[in-house]
Amino acid sequence: MIHSAVLVRPPRRDSDDNIQAVYTEERALDGSIRIRCHHFLFVTLRCTDIRRLYDVFATVKHLACVGFLEQLYAFDYRSDTADDAKAVEYDAHAEFRRMGVGVAGGVGQHWRVSEINREFQLCATYPPVVAIPARISDTTLTYAARYRSKARLPVLSYLHPNGASMTRSSQPMVGLKQARSVQDEKLVEAIVATSEPTGMVPRFRNERNNIIIDARPTTNAVVNRAIGAGSENMDHYRQCRKVYLGIDNIHVMRDALNRLADAAVDAADVSATASDLGNAEPAGMMARIQSSRSSWLSHLQNILVG
């Protein structure tokens, strides 16, 4: 998939106004189209005819910059291979059954499937079918969703054969006034209780073996209180403890990746120029990457540690 495409125009001669004369074949090769893909593939296209170079760039721009979702390549792709012909559509109900959700006597007996988001009215970024604790009603879900950013309430992502579960959600809308939601607290407590044989949390158990993982740095979570968000107040979530992973937001990660890619491309260009000039000295790609201060390896380390 194309990340970006840049048209590098060749240098012009000022002595002639005719485009074909201005851009000779030799000068046309100085121009190029540089395409960067999302998976670190870099492609450079060159043409002897400057008009064809412009036409190719216009075509790439037209195909890459779509105005409607249905114009994406995924909607037009048709495969004739036998392997793809055997592919079936994803069935959320079947996947939840595979994990044991709602199966009597199994590890998922205290979970159930809800279609409360069937028309995407509860949460626009969640699937129509979600798995939640069996003792939580859809009405409770409606109120709990109001307490989470963009209504991304805690729902099941993975159920292990030993009964342990992984759930996902967005940050709570705590704010400066330390707001709380009884429905959200009941939902989290019910999620914790699903690993118990009875489906209930023992009243006098004080261990905090259940972890609420906040992927952000602690500073980001605290600052977000100023805009009405924040992080869970652990005084209201029984038998849970919180851990911060210190992973920066998507904007910082994207900027670091762009810095890394730009440094790699610059180093490759310098290396190619040095080779053309007969210079055997290496361009020093690692030195350029380090001087870019992208901190990309530090970000990867934080993700792997988390």
PDB file of C-alpha atoms in Angstrom:
ATOM      1  CA  MET A   1       0.000   0.000   0.000  1.00  0.00           C
ATOM      2  CA  ILE A   2       1.339   3.427  -0.964  1.00  0.00           C
ATOM      3  CA  HIS A   3       2.279   5.765   1.884  1.00  0.00           C
ATOM      4  CA  SER A   4       3.343   8.712  -0.273  1.00  0.00           C
ATOM      5  CA  ALA A   5       4.419   9.579  -3.816  1.00  0.00           C
ATOM      6  CA  VAL A   6       6.633  12.532  -4.729  1.00  0.00           C
ATOM      7  CA  LEU A   7       7.304  13.902  -8.206  1.00  0.00           C
ATOM      8  CA  VAL A   8      10.886  15.115  -8.607  1.00  0.00           C
ATOM      9  CA  ARG A   9      11.018  17.381 -11.635  1.00  0.00           C
ATOM     10  CA  PRO A  10      14.211  17.412 -13.739  1.00  0.00           C
ATOM     11  CA  PRO A  11      16.179  20.678 -14.093  1.00  0.00           C
ATOM     12  CA  ARG A  12      15.023  22.882 -16.966  1.00  0.00           C
ATOM     13  CA  ARG A  13      16.899  24.794 -19.648  1.00  0.00           C
ATOM     14  CA  ASP A  14      15.878  28.441 -19.869  1.00  0.00           C
ATOM     15  CA  SER A  15      16.777  28.866 -23.544  1.00  0.00           C
ATOM     16  CA  ASP A  16      13.699  27.252 -25.038  1.00  0.00           C
ATOM     17  CA  ASP A  17      10.008  27.380 -24.188  1.00  0.00           C
ATOM     18  CA  ASN A  18       9.140  24.110 -25.919  1.00  0.00           C
ATOM     19  CA  ILE A  19       8.688  21.440 -23.232  1.00  0.00           C
ATOM     20  CA  GLN A  20      10.093  18.674 -25.398  1.00  0.00           C
ATOM     21  CA  ALA A  21      13.184  20.726 -26.139  1.00  0.00           C
ATOM     22  CA  VAL A  22      13.571  21.931 -22.560  1.00  0.00           C
ATOM     23  CA  TYR A  23      13.495  18.397 -21.213  1.00  0.00           C
ATOM     24  CA  THR A  24      15.864  16.358 -23.320  1.00  0.00           C
ATOM     25  CA  GLU A  25      16.057  12.601 -22.850  1.00  0.00           C
ATOM     26  CA  GLU A  26      19.157  12.957 -20.703  1.00  0.00           C
ATOM     27  CA  ARG A  27      17.587  15.638 -18.519  1.00  0.00           C
ATOM     28  CA  ALA A  28      14.300  13.744 -18.281  1.00  0.00           C
ATOM     29  CA  LEU A  29      16.111  10.878 -16.582  1.00  0.00           C
ATOM     30  CA  ASP A  30      17.080  13.315 -13.820  1.00  0.00           C
ATOM     31  CA  GLY A  31      13.416  13.484 -12.884  1.00  0.00           C
ATOM     32  CA  SER A  32      11.653  10.669 -11.055  1.00  0.00           C
ATOM     33  CA  ILE A  33       8.647   9.509  -9.085  1.00  0.00           C
ATOM     34  CA  ARG A  34       9.554   8.370  -5.598  1.00  0.00           C
ATOM     35  CA  ILE A  35       7.004   6.033  -4.045  1.00  0.00           C
ATOM     36  CA  ARG A  36       7.124   5.041  -0.400  1.00  0.00           C
ATOM     37  CA  CYS A  37       5.056   2.068   0.777  1.00  0.00           C
ATOM     38  CA  HIS A  38       3.838   1.350   4.307  1.00  0.00           C
ATOM     39  CA  HIS A  39       6.045  -1.751   4.574  1.00  0.00           C
ATOM     40  CA  PHE A  40       9.327   0.138   3.949  1.00  0.00           C
ATOM     41  CA  LEU A  41       9.442  -0.587   0.220  1.00  0.00           C
ATOM     42  CA  PHE A  42      10.799   2.364  -1.786  1.00  0.00           C
ATOM     43  CA  VAL A  43      10.321   2.507  -5.558  1.00  0.00           C
ATOM     44  CA  THR A  44      11.828   5.069  -7.948  1.00  0.00           C
ATOM     45  CA  LEU A  45      10.368   5.403 -11.444  1.00  0.00           C
ATOM     46  CA  ARG A  46      12.175   7.186 -14.286  1.00  0.00           C
ATOM     47  CA  CYS A  47      11.060   7.904 -17.867  1.00  0.00           C
ATOM     48  CA  THR A  48      12.882   9.155 -20.927  1.00  0.00           C
ATOM     49  CA  ASP A  49       9.737  11.040 -21.944  1.00  0.00           C
ATOM     50  CA  ILE A  50       8.863  13.820 -19.497  1.00  0.00           C
ATOM     51  CA  ARG A  51       5.202  13.803 -20.551  1.00  0.00           C
ATOM     52  CA  ARG A  52       4.953  10.108 -19.721  1.00  0.00           C
ATOM     53  CA  LEU A  53       6.506  10.799 -16.316  1.00  0.00           C
ATOM     54  CA  TYR A  54       3.785  13.349 -15.581  1.00  0.00           C
ATOM     55  CA  ASP A  55       1.077  10.988 -16.855  1.00  0.00           C
ATOM     56  CA  VAL A  56       2.313   8.164 -14.620  1.00  0.00           C
ATOM     57  CA  PHE A  57       2.372  10.442 -11.585  1.00  0.00           C
ATOM     58  CA  ALA A  58      -1.167  11.647 -12.332  1.00  0.00           C
ATOM     59  CA  THR A  59      -2.333   8.030 -12.590  1.00  0.00           C
ATOM     60  CA  VAL A  60      -0.682   7.056  -9.309  1.00  0.00           C
ATOM     61  CA  LYS A  61      -2.217  10.073  -7.600  1.00  0.00           C
ATOM     62  CA  HIS A  62      -5.657   9.258  -8.979  1.00  0.00           C
ATOM     63  CA  LEU A  63      -5.518   5.624  -7.853  1.00  0.00           C
ATOM     64  CA  ALA A  64      -3.981   6.302  -4.448  1.00  0.00           C
ATOM     65  CA  CYS A  65      -6.159   9.268  -3.426  1.00  0.00           C
ATOM     66  CA  VAL A  66      -9.723   7.966  -3.459  1.00  0.00           C
ATOM     67  CA  GLY A  67     -12.776  10.003  -2.626  1.00  0.00           C
ATOM     68  CA  PHE A  68     -15.017   7.173  -1.454  1.00  0.00           C
ATOM     69  CA  LEU A  69     -14.469   4.058   0.637  1.00  0.00           C
ATOM     70  CA  GLU A  70     -15.794   1.815  -2.142  1.00  0.00           C
ATOM     71  CA  GLN A  71     -12.976   2.993  -4.429  1.00  0.00           C
ATOM     72  CA  LEU A  72     -10.329   1.249  -2.340  1.00  0.00           C
ATOM     73  CA  TYR A  73      -8.531  -1.676  -3.941  1.00  0.00           C
ATOM     74  CA  ALA A  74      -9.970  -4.142  -1.431  1.00  0.00           C
ATOM     75  CA  PHE A  75     -13.463  -3.671  -2.898  1.00  0.00           C
ATOM     76  CA  ASP A  76     -12.290  -4.368  -6.466  1.00  0.00           C
ATOM     77  CA  TYR A  77      -9.903  -7.231  -5.771  1.00  0.00           C
ATOM     78  CA  ARG A  78     -10.952 -10.573  -7.222  1.00  0.00           C
ATOM     79  CA  SER A  79      -8.734 -13.635  -7.007  1.00  0.00           C
ATOM     80  CA  ASP A  80      -8.938 -16.751  -9.132  1.00  0.00           C
ATOM     81  CA  THR A  81      -6.629 -18.874  -6.995  1.00  0.00           C
ATOM     82  CA  ALA A  82      -7.993 -21.987  -5.345  1.00  0.00           C
ATOM     83  CA  ASP A  83      -6.781 -21.002  -1.876  1.00  0.00           C
ATOM     84  CA  ASP A  84      -8.690 -17.737  -1.891  1.00  0.00           C
ATOM     85  CA  ALA A  85     -11.773 -19.467  -3.248  1.00  0.00           C
ATOM     86  CA  LYS A  86     -11.912 -21.553  -0.073  1.00  0.00           C
ATOM     87  CA  ALA A  87     -11.881 -18.468   2.158  1.00  0.00           C
ATOM     88  CA  VAL A  88     -15.028 -17.803   4.178  1.00  0.00           C
ATOM     89  CA  GLU A  89     -16.356 -14.657   5.754  1.00  0.00           C
ATOM     90  CA  TYR A  90     -15.502 -13.962   9.381  1.00  0.00           C
ATOM     91  CA  ASP A  91     -18.238 -15.167  11.730  1.00  0.00           C
ATOM     92  CA  ALA A  92     -18.046 -13.518  15.155  1.00  0.00           C
ATOM     93  CA  HIS A  93     -20.529 -15.961  16.691  1.00  0.00           C
ATOM     94  CA  ALA A  94     -18.479 -18.938  15.500  1.00  0.00           C
ATOM     95  CA  GLU A  95     -15.257 -17.389  16.825  1.00  0.00           C
ATOM     96  CA  PHE A  96     -16.778 -16.776  20.248  1.00  0.00           C
ATOM     97  CA  ARG A  97     -18.081 -20.353  20.324  1.00  0.00           C
ATOM     98  CA  ARG A  98     -14.593 -21.580  19.459  1.00  0.00           C
ATOM     99  CA  MET A  99     -13.250 -19.793  22.536  1.00  0.00           C
ATOM    100  CA  GLY A 100     -16.051 -21.278  24.625  1.00  0.00           C
ATOM    101  CA  VAL A 101     -18.173 -18.159  25.172  1.00  0.00           C
ATOM    102  CA  GLY A 102     -21.601 -19.131  26.469  1.00  0.00           C
ATOM    103  CA  VAL A 103     -20.849 -22.870  26.484  1.00  0.00           C
ATOM    104  CA  ALA A 104     -22.443 -24.436  29.572  1.00  0.00           C
ATOM    105  CA  GLY A 105     -19.935 -26.046  31.899  1.00  0.00           C
ATOM    106  CA  GLY A 106     -16.961 -24.594  30.020  1.00  0.00           C
ATOM    107  CA  VAL A 107     -14.490 -21.818  30.772  1.00  0.00           C
ATOM    108  CA  GLY A 108     -16.753 -19.328  28.999  1.00  0.00           C
ATOM    109  CA  GLN A 109     -19.978 -20.207  30.779  1.00  0.00           C
ATOM    110  CA  HIS A 110     -20.033 -16.820  32.520  1.00  0.00           C
ATOM    111  CA  TRP A 111     -19.791 -14.921  29.217  1.00  0.00           C
ATOM    112  CA  ARG A 112     -22.476 -14.155  26.683  1.00  0.00           C
ATOM    113  CA  VAL A 113     -22.750 -12.637  23.207  1.00  0.00           C
ATOM    114  CA  SER A 114     -24.561  -9.327  22.802  1.00  0.00           C
ATOM    115  CA  GLU A 115     -25.777  -7.649  19.631  1.00  0.00           C
ATOM    116  CA  ILE A 116     -26.416  -4.300  21.298  1.00  0.00           C
ATOM    117  CA  ASN A 117     -24.112  -2.661  18.760  1.00  0.00           C
ATOM    118  CA  ARG A 118     -25.817  -4.265  15.756  1.00  0.00           C
ATOM    119  CA  GLU A 119     -26.451  -0.935  14.015  1.00  0.00           C
ATOM    120  CA  PHE A 120     -23.252   0.660  15.395  1.00  0.00           C
ATOM    121  CA  GLN A 121     -25.407   2.983  17.475  1.00  0.00           C
ATOM    122  CA  LEU A 122     -23.630   2.277  20.762  1.00  0.00           C
ATOM    123  CA  CYS A 123     -20.036   2.493  19.489  1.00  0.00           C
ATOM    124  CA  ALA A 124     -19.120   3.381  15.917  1.00  0.00           C
ATOM    125  CA  THR A 125     -15.687   1.709  16.133  1.00  0.00           C
ATOM    126  CA  TYR A 126     -16.750  -1.615  17.705  1.00  0.00           C
ATOM    127  CA  PRO A 127     -18.072  -4.642  15.789  1.00  0.00           C
ATOM    128  CA  PRO A 128     -21.809  -5.392  15.775  1.00  0.00           C
ATOM    129  CA  VAL A 129     -21.300  -8.444  18.012  1.00  0.00           C
ATOM    130  CA  VAL A 130     -19.427  -8.241  21.327  1.00  0.00           C
ATOM    131  CA  ALA A 131     -18.862 -10.667  24.217  1.00  0.00           C
ATOM    132  CA  ILE A 132     -19.598  -9.449  27.750  1.00  0.00           C
ATOM    133  CA  PRO A 133     -20.131 -11.046  31.187  1.00  0.00           C
ATOM    134  CA  ALA A 134     -23.388 -12.985  31.308  1.00  0.00           C
ATOM    135  CA  ARG A 135     -24.699 -11.178  34.396  1.00  0.00           C
ATOM    136  CA  ILE A 136     -24.381  -7.744  32.782  1.00  0.00           C
ATOM    137  CA  SER A 137     -27.493  -6.514  30.982  1.00  0.00           C
ATOM    138  CA  ASP A 138     -27.539  -4.486  27.785  1.00  0.00           C
ATOM    139  CA  THR A 139     -28.995  -1.578  29.759  1.00  0.00           C
ATOM    140  CA  THR A 140     -25.945  -1.556  32.011  1.00  0.00           C
ATOM    141  CA  LEU A 141     -23.742  -1.572  28.919  1.00  0.00           C
ATOM    142  CA  THR A 142     -25.506   1.517  27.592  1.00  0.00           C
ATOM    143  CA  TYR A 143     -24.715   3.503  30.739  1.00  0.00           C
ATOM    144  CA  ALA A 144     -21.181   2.098  31.044  1.00  0.00           C
ATOM    145  CA  ALA A 145     -20.383   3.143  27.466  1.00  0.00           C
ATOM    146  CA  ARG A 146     -21.089   6.789  28.323  1.00  0.00           C
ATOM    147  CA  TYR A 147     -18.180   6.719  30.761  1.00  0.00           C
ATOM    148  CA  ARG A 148     -15.638   5.600  28.156  1.00  0.00           C
ATOM    149  CA  SER A 149     -14.050   7.688  25.415  1.00  0.00           C
ATOM    150  CA  LYS A 150     -15.933   7.211  22.132  1.00  0.00           C
ATOM    151  CA  ALA A 151     -18.123   4.653  23.966  1.00  0.00           C
ATOM    152  CA  ARG A 152     -15.426   1.967  23.747  1.00  0.00           C
ATOM    153  CA  LEU A 153     -16.513   0.056  26.826  1.00  0.00           C
ATOM    154  CA  PRO A 154     -14.644  -3.046  28.131  1.00  0.00           C
ATOM    155  CA  VAL A 155     -15.446  -6.096  25.933  1.00  0.00           C
ATOM    156  CA  LEU A 156     -13.810  -9.488  25.453  1.00  0.00           C
ATOM    157  CA  SER A 157     -10.863  -9.800  23.056  1.00  0.00           C
ATOM    158  CA  TYR A 158      -9.527 -13.262  23.974  1.00  0.00           C
ATOM    159  CA  LEU A 159     -10.535 -16.057  26.329  1.00  0.00           C
ATOM    160  CA  HIS A 160      -7.805 -18.505  27.387  1.00  0.00           C
ATOM    161  CA  PRO A 161      -8.626 -22.195  27.979  1.00  0.00           C
ATOM    162  CA  ASN A 162      -7.756 -21.707  31.677  1.00  0.00           C
ATOM    163  CA  GLY A 163     -10.532 -19.113  32.025  1.00  0.00           C
ATOM    164  CA  ALA A 164      -8.319 -16.007  32.037  1.00  0.00           C
ATOM    165  CA  SER A 165      -9.503 -13.271  29.708  1.00  0.00           C
ATOM    166  CA  MET A 166      -8.181 -10.223  27.876  1.00  0.00           C
ATOM    167  CA  THR A 167     -10.556  -7.321  27.399  1.00  0.00           C
ATOM    168  CA  ARG A 168     -10.106  -3.970  25.725  1.00  0.00           C
ATOM    169  CA  SER A 169     -11.525  -0.490  26.221  1.00  0.00           C
ATOM    170  CA  SER A 170     -10.694   3.193  25.838  1.00  0.00           C
ATOM    171  CA  GLN A 171      -9.785   5.610  28.608  1.00  0.00           C
ATOM    172  CA  PRO A 172     -12.477   6.548  31.156  1.00  0.00           C
ATOM    173  CA  MET A 173     -13.937  10.043  31.262  1.00  0.00           C
ATOM    174  CA  VAL A 174     -12.653  10.846  34.731  1.00  0.00           C
ATOM    175  CA  GLY A 175     -11.817  14.521  34.353  1.00  0.00           C
ATOM    176  CA  LEU A 176     -10.602  16.961  36.973  1.00  0.00           C
ATOM    177  CA  LYS A 177     -13.577  16.215  39.225  1.00  0.00           C
ATOM    178  CA  GLN A 178     -12.675  12.508  39.406  1.00  0.00           C
ATOM    179  CA  ALA A 179     -16.003  11.370  37.974  1.00  0.00           C
ATOM    180  CA  ARG A 180     -16.963   7.705  38.341  1.00  0.00           C
ATOM    181  CA  SER A 181     -19.485   5.307  36.855  1.00  0.00           C
ATOM    182  CA  VAL A 182     -21.110   2.604  38.963  1.00  0.00           C
ATOM    183  CA  GLN A 183     -22.094   0.721  35.796  1.00  0.00           C
ATOM    184  CA  ASP A 184     -18.508   0.717  34.514  1.00  0.00           C
ATOM    185  CA  GLU A 185     -17.249  -0.516  37.882  1.00  0.00           C
ATOM    186  CA  LYS A 186     -19.833  -3.314  37.887  1.00  0.00           C
ATOM    187  CA  LEU A 187     -18.818  -4.297  34.353  1.00  0.00           C
ATOM    188  CA  VAL A 188     -15.120  -4.527  35.281  1.00  0.00           C
ATOM    189  CA  GLU A 189     -15.972  -6.463  38.449  1.00  0.00           C
ATOM    190  CA  ALA A 190     -18.083  -8.892  36.410  1.00  0.00           C
ATOM    191  CA  ILE A 191     -15.183  -9.384  33.981  1.00  0.00           C
ATOM    192  CA  VAL A 192     -12.907 -10.228  36.904  1.00  0.00           C
ATOM    193  CA  ALA A 193     -15.502 -12.666  38.252  1.00  0.00           C
ATOM    194  CA  THR A 194     -15.768 -14.656  34.997  1.00  0.00           C
ATOM    195  CA  SER A 195     -12.602 -16.577  35.917  1.00  0.00           C
ATOM    196  CA  GLU A 196     -14.192 -17.729  39.169  1.00  0.00           C
ATOM    197  CA  PRO A 197     -16.052 -21.081  39.169  1.00  0.00           C
ATOM    198  CA  THR A 198     -19.164 -19.427  40.630  1.00  0.00           C
ATOM    199  CA  GLY A 199     -18.967 -16.325  38.464  1.00  0.00           C
ATOM    200  CA  MET A 200     -18.797 -14.134  41.574  1.00  0.00           C
ATOM    201  CA  VAL A 201     -15.850 -12.419  43.230  1.00  0.00           C
ATOM    202  CA  PRO A 202     -15.317 -13.626  46.826  1.00  0.00           C
ATOM    203  CA  ARG A 203     -16.231 -10.766  49.137  1.00  0.00           C
ATOM    204  CA  PHE A 204     -13.252 -10.987  51.487  1.00  0.00           C
ATOM    205  CA  ARG A 205     -10.495 -11.628  48.972  1.00  0.00           C
ATOM    206  CA  ASN A 206      -7.974  -8.792  48.991  1.00  0.00           C
ATOM    207  CA  GLU A 207      -5.484  -9.926  46.351  1.00  0.00           C
ATOM    208  CA  ARG A 208      -5.124  -7.632  43.364  1.00  0.00           C
ATOM    209  CA  ASN A 209      -4.286 -10.257  40.731  1.00  0.00           C
ATOM    210  CA  ASN A 210      -6.198  -8.604  37.907  1.00  0.00           C
ATOM    211  CA  ILE A 211      -4.287  -6.013  35.932  1.00  0.00           C
ATOM    212  CA  ILE A 212      -5.644  -2.920  34.198  1.00  0.00           C
ATOM    213  CA  ILE A 213      -2.992  -2.042  31.622  1.00  0.00           C
ATOM    214  CA  ASP A 214      -2.724   1.569  30.500  1.00  0.00           C
ATOM    215  CA  ALA A 215      -0.449   1.669  27.448  1.00  0.00           C
ATOM    216  CA  ARG A 216       0.263   5.392  27.798  1.00  0.00           C
ATOM    217  CA  PRO A 217       2.985   7.130  29.779  1.00  0.00           C
ATOM    218  CA  THR A 218       1.800   8.229  33.212  1.00  0.00           C
ATOM    219  CA  THR A 219       2.200  11.896  32.251  1.00  0.00           C
ATOM    220  CA  ASN A 220      -0.184  11.552  29.293  1.00  0.00           C
ATOM    221  CA  ALA A 221      -2.850   9.955  31.471  1.00  0.00           C
ATOM    222  CA  VAL A 222      -2.620  12.751  34.026  1.00  0.00           C
ATOM    223  CA  VAL A 223      -2.661  15.514  31.397  1.00  0.00           C
ATOM    224  CA  ASN A 224      -5.761  14.025  29.756  1.00  0.00           C
ATOM    225  CA  ARG A 225      -7.754  14.806  32.879  1.00  0.00           C
ATOM    226  CA  ALA A 226      -7.780  18.430  31.758  1.00  0.00           C
ATOM    227  CA  ILE A 227      -9.865  17.464  28.716  1.00  0.00           C
ATOM    228  CA  GLY A 228     -12.286  15.341  30.725  1.00  0.00           C
ATOM    229  CA  ALA A 229     -10.540  11.978  30.307  1.00  0.00           C
ATOM    230  CA  GLY A 230      -7.806  10.329  32.374  1.00  0.00           C
ATOM    231  CA  SER A 231      -7.327   6.925  33.963  1.00  0.00           C
ATOM    232  CA  GLU A 232      -9.173   4.626  36.347  1.00  0.00           C
ATOM    233  CA  ASN A 233      -9.262   5.457  40.049  1.00  0.00           C
ATOM    234  CA  MET A 234      -8.196   2.144  41.544  1.00  0.00           C
ATOM    235  CA  ASP A 235     -10.069   2.854  44.783  1.00  0.00           C
ATOM    236  CA  HIS A 236     -13.266   1.959  42.899  1.00  0.00           C
ATOM    237  CA  TYR A 237     -12.081  -1.200  41.118  1.00  0.00           C
ATOM    238  CA  ARG A 238     -11.818  -4.105  43.519  1.00  0.00           C
ATOM    239  CA  GLN A 239      -9.061  -6.705  43.182  1.00  0.00           C
ATOM    240  CA  CYS A 240      -7.399  -4.806  40.347  1.00  0.00           C
ATOM    241  CA  ARG A 241      -4.090  -3.047  40.023  1.00  0.00           C
ATOM    242  CA  LYS A 242      -2.913  -0.714  37.265  1.00  0.00           C
ATOM    243  CA  VAL A 243       0.270  -0.763  35.197  1.00  0.00           C
ATOM    244  CA  TYR A 244       1.498   1.940  32.795  1.00  0.00           C
ATOM    245  CA  LEU A 245       3.480   0.752  29.764  1.00  0.00           C
ATOM    246  CA  GLY A 246       4.896   4.140  28.777  1.00  0.00           C
ATOM    247  CA  ILE A 247       4.113   3.814  25.050  1.00  0.00           C
ATOM    248  CA  ASP A 248       3.731   7.163  23.284  1.00  0.00           C
ATOM    249  CA  ASN A 249       0.649   8.017  21.223  1.00  0.00           C
ATOM    250  CA  ILE A 250       0.198   7.331  17.527  1.00  0.00           C
ATOM    251  CA  HIS A 251       1.304  10.828  16.495  1.00  0.00           C
ATOM    252  CA  VAL A 252       4.691  10.493  18.207  1.00  0.00           C
ATOM    253  CA  MET A 253       5.146   6.980  16.785  1.00  0.00           C
ATOM    254  CA  ARG A 254       4.286   8.120  13.259  1.00  0.00           C
ATOM    255  CA  ASP A 255       6.690  11.040  13.471  1.00  0.00           C
ATOM    256  CA  ALA A 256       9.478   8.719  14.645  1.00  0.00           C
ATOM    257  CA  LEU A 257       8.820   6.316  11.774  1.00  0.00           C
ATOM    258  CA  ASN A 258       8.851   9.150   9.235  1.00  0.00           C
ATOM    259  CA  ARG A 259      12.172  10.397  10.587  1.00  0.00           C
ATOM    260  CA  LEU A 260      13.617   6.899  10.323  1.00  0.00           C
ATOM    261  CA  ALA A 261      12.392   6.415   6.759  1.00  0.00           C
ATOM    262  CA  ASP A 262      13.664   9.821   5.641  1.00  0.00           C
ATOM    263  CA  ALA A 263      17.089   9.122   7.115  1.00  0.00           C
ATOM    264  CA  ALA A 264      17.269   5.752   5.372  1.00  0.00           C
ATOM    265  CA  VAL A 265      16.295   7.248   2.003  1.00  0.00           C
ATOM    266  CA  ASP A 266      18.803  10.081   2.368  1.00  0.00           C
ATOM    267  CA  ALA A 267      21.563   7.619   3.217  1.00  0.00           C
ATOM    268  CA  ALA A 268      20.673   5.473   0.195  1.00  0.00           C
ATOM    269  CA  ASP A 269      20.760   8.523  -2.101  1.00  0.00           C
ATOM    270  CA  VAL A 270      24.148   9.598  -0.785  1.00  0.00           C
ATOM    271  CA  SER A 271      25.475   6.067  -1.169  1.00  0.00           C
ATOM    272  CA  ALA A 272      24.270   5.893  -4.772  1.00  0.00           C
ATOM    273  CA  THR A 273      25.818   9.281  -5.569  1.00  0.00           C
ATOM    274  CA  ALA A 274      29.119   8.249  -4.014  1.00  0.00           C
ATOM    275  CA  SER A 275      29.089   5.057  -6.068  1.00  0.00           C
ATOM    276  CA  ASP A 276      28.496   6.996  -9.282  1.00  0.00           C
ATOM    277  CA  LEU A 277      31.441   9.248  -8.469  1.00  0.00           C
ATOM    278  CA  GLY A 278      33.692   6.263  -7.774  1.00  0.00           C
ATOM    279  CA  ASN A 279      33.887   6.994  -4.054  1.00  0.00           C
ATOM    280  CA  ALA A 280      34.339   3.792  -2.103  1.00  0.00           C
ATOM    281  CA  GLU A 281      33.633   5.400   1.277  1.00  0.00           C
ATOM    282  CA  PRO A 282      30.377   4.142   2.861  1.00  0.00           C
ATOM    283  CA  ALA A 283      27.580   6.640   3.257  1.00  0.00           C
ATOM    284  CA  GLY A 284      27.129   5.829   6.950  1.00  0.00           C
ATOM    285  CA  MET A 285      23.457   4.847   7.072  1.00  0.00           C
ATOM    286  CA  MET A 286      23.551   4.017  10.783  1.00  0.00           C
ATOM    287  CA  ALA A 287      25.133   7.399  11.529  1.00  0.00           C
ATOM    288  CA  ARG A 288      22.373   9.175   9.600  1.00  0.00           C
ATOM    289  CA  ILE A 289      19.675   7.177  11.377  1.00  0.00           C
ATOM    290  CA  GLN A 290      21.165   8.040  14.756  1.00  0.00           C
ATOM    291  CA  SER A 291      21.492  11.703  13.855  1.00  0.00           C
ATOM    292  CA  SER A 292      17.809  11.797  12.831  1.00  0.00           C
ATOM    293  CA  ARG A 293      16.854  11.393  16.517  1.00  0.00           C
ATOM    294  CA  SER A 294      13.812   9.356  15.625  1.00  0.00           C
ATOM    295  CA  SER A 295      13.943   7.309  18.872  1.00  0.00           C
ATOM    296  CA  TRP A 296      12.310   4.517  16.862  1.00  0.00           C
ATOM    297  CA  LEU A 297      14.302   1.763  18.578  1.00  0.00           C
ATOM    298  CA  SER A 298      13.349   3.165  21.978  1.00  0.00           C
ATOM    299  CA  HIS A 299       9.684   3.063  20.995  1.00  0.00           C
ATOM    300  CA  LEU A 300      10.043  -0.543  19.854  1.00  0.00           C
ATOM    301  CA  GLN A 301      11.723  -1.437  23.116  1.00  0.00           C
ATOM    302  CA  ASN A 302       8.824   0.034  25.116  1.00  0.00           C
ATOM    303  CA  ILE A 303       6.323  -1.964  23.065  1.00  0.00           C
ATOM    304  CA  LEU A 304       8.246  -5.244  23.447  1.00  0.00           C
ATOM    305  CA  VAL A 305       8.751  -4.740  27.176  1.00  0.00           C
ATOM    306  CA  GLY A 306       5.055  -4.013  27.576  1.00  0.00           C
TER     307      GLY A 306
END
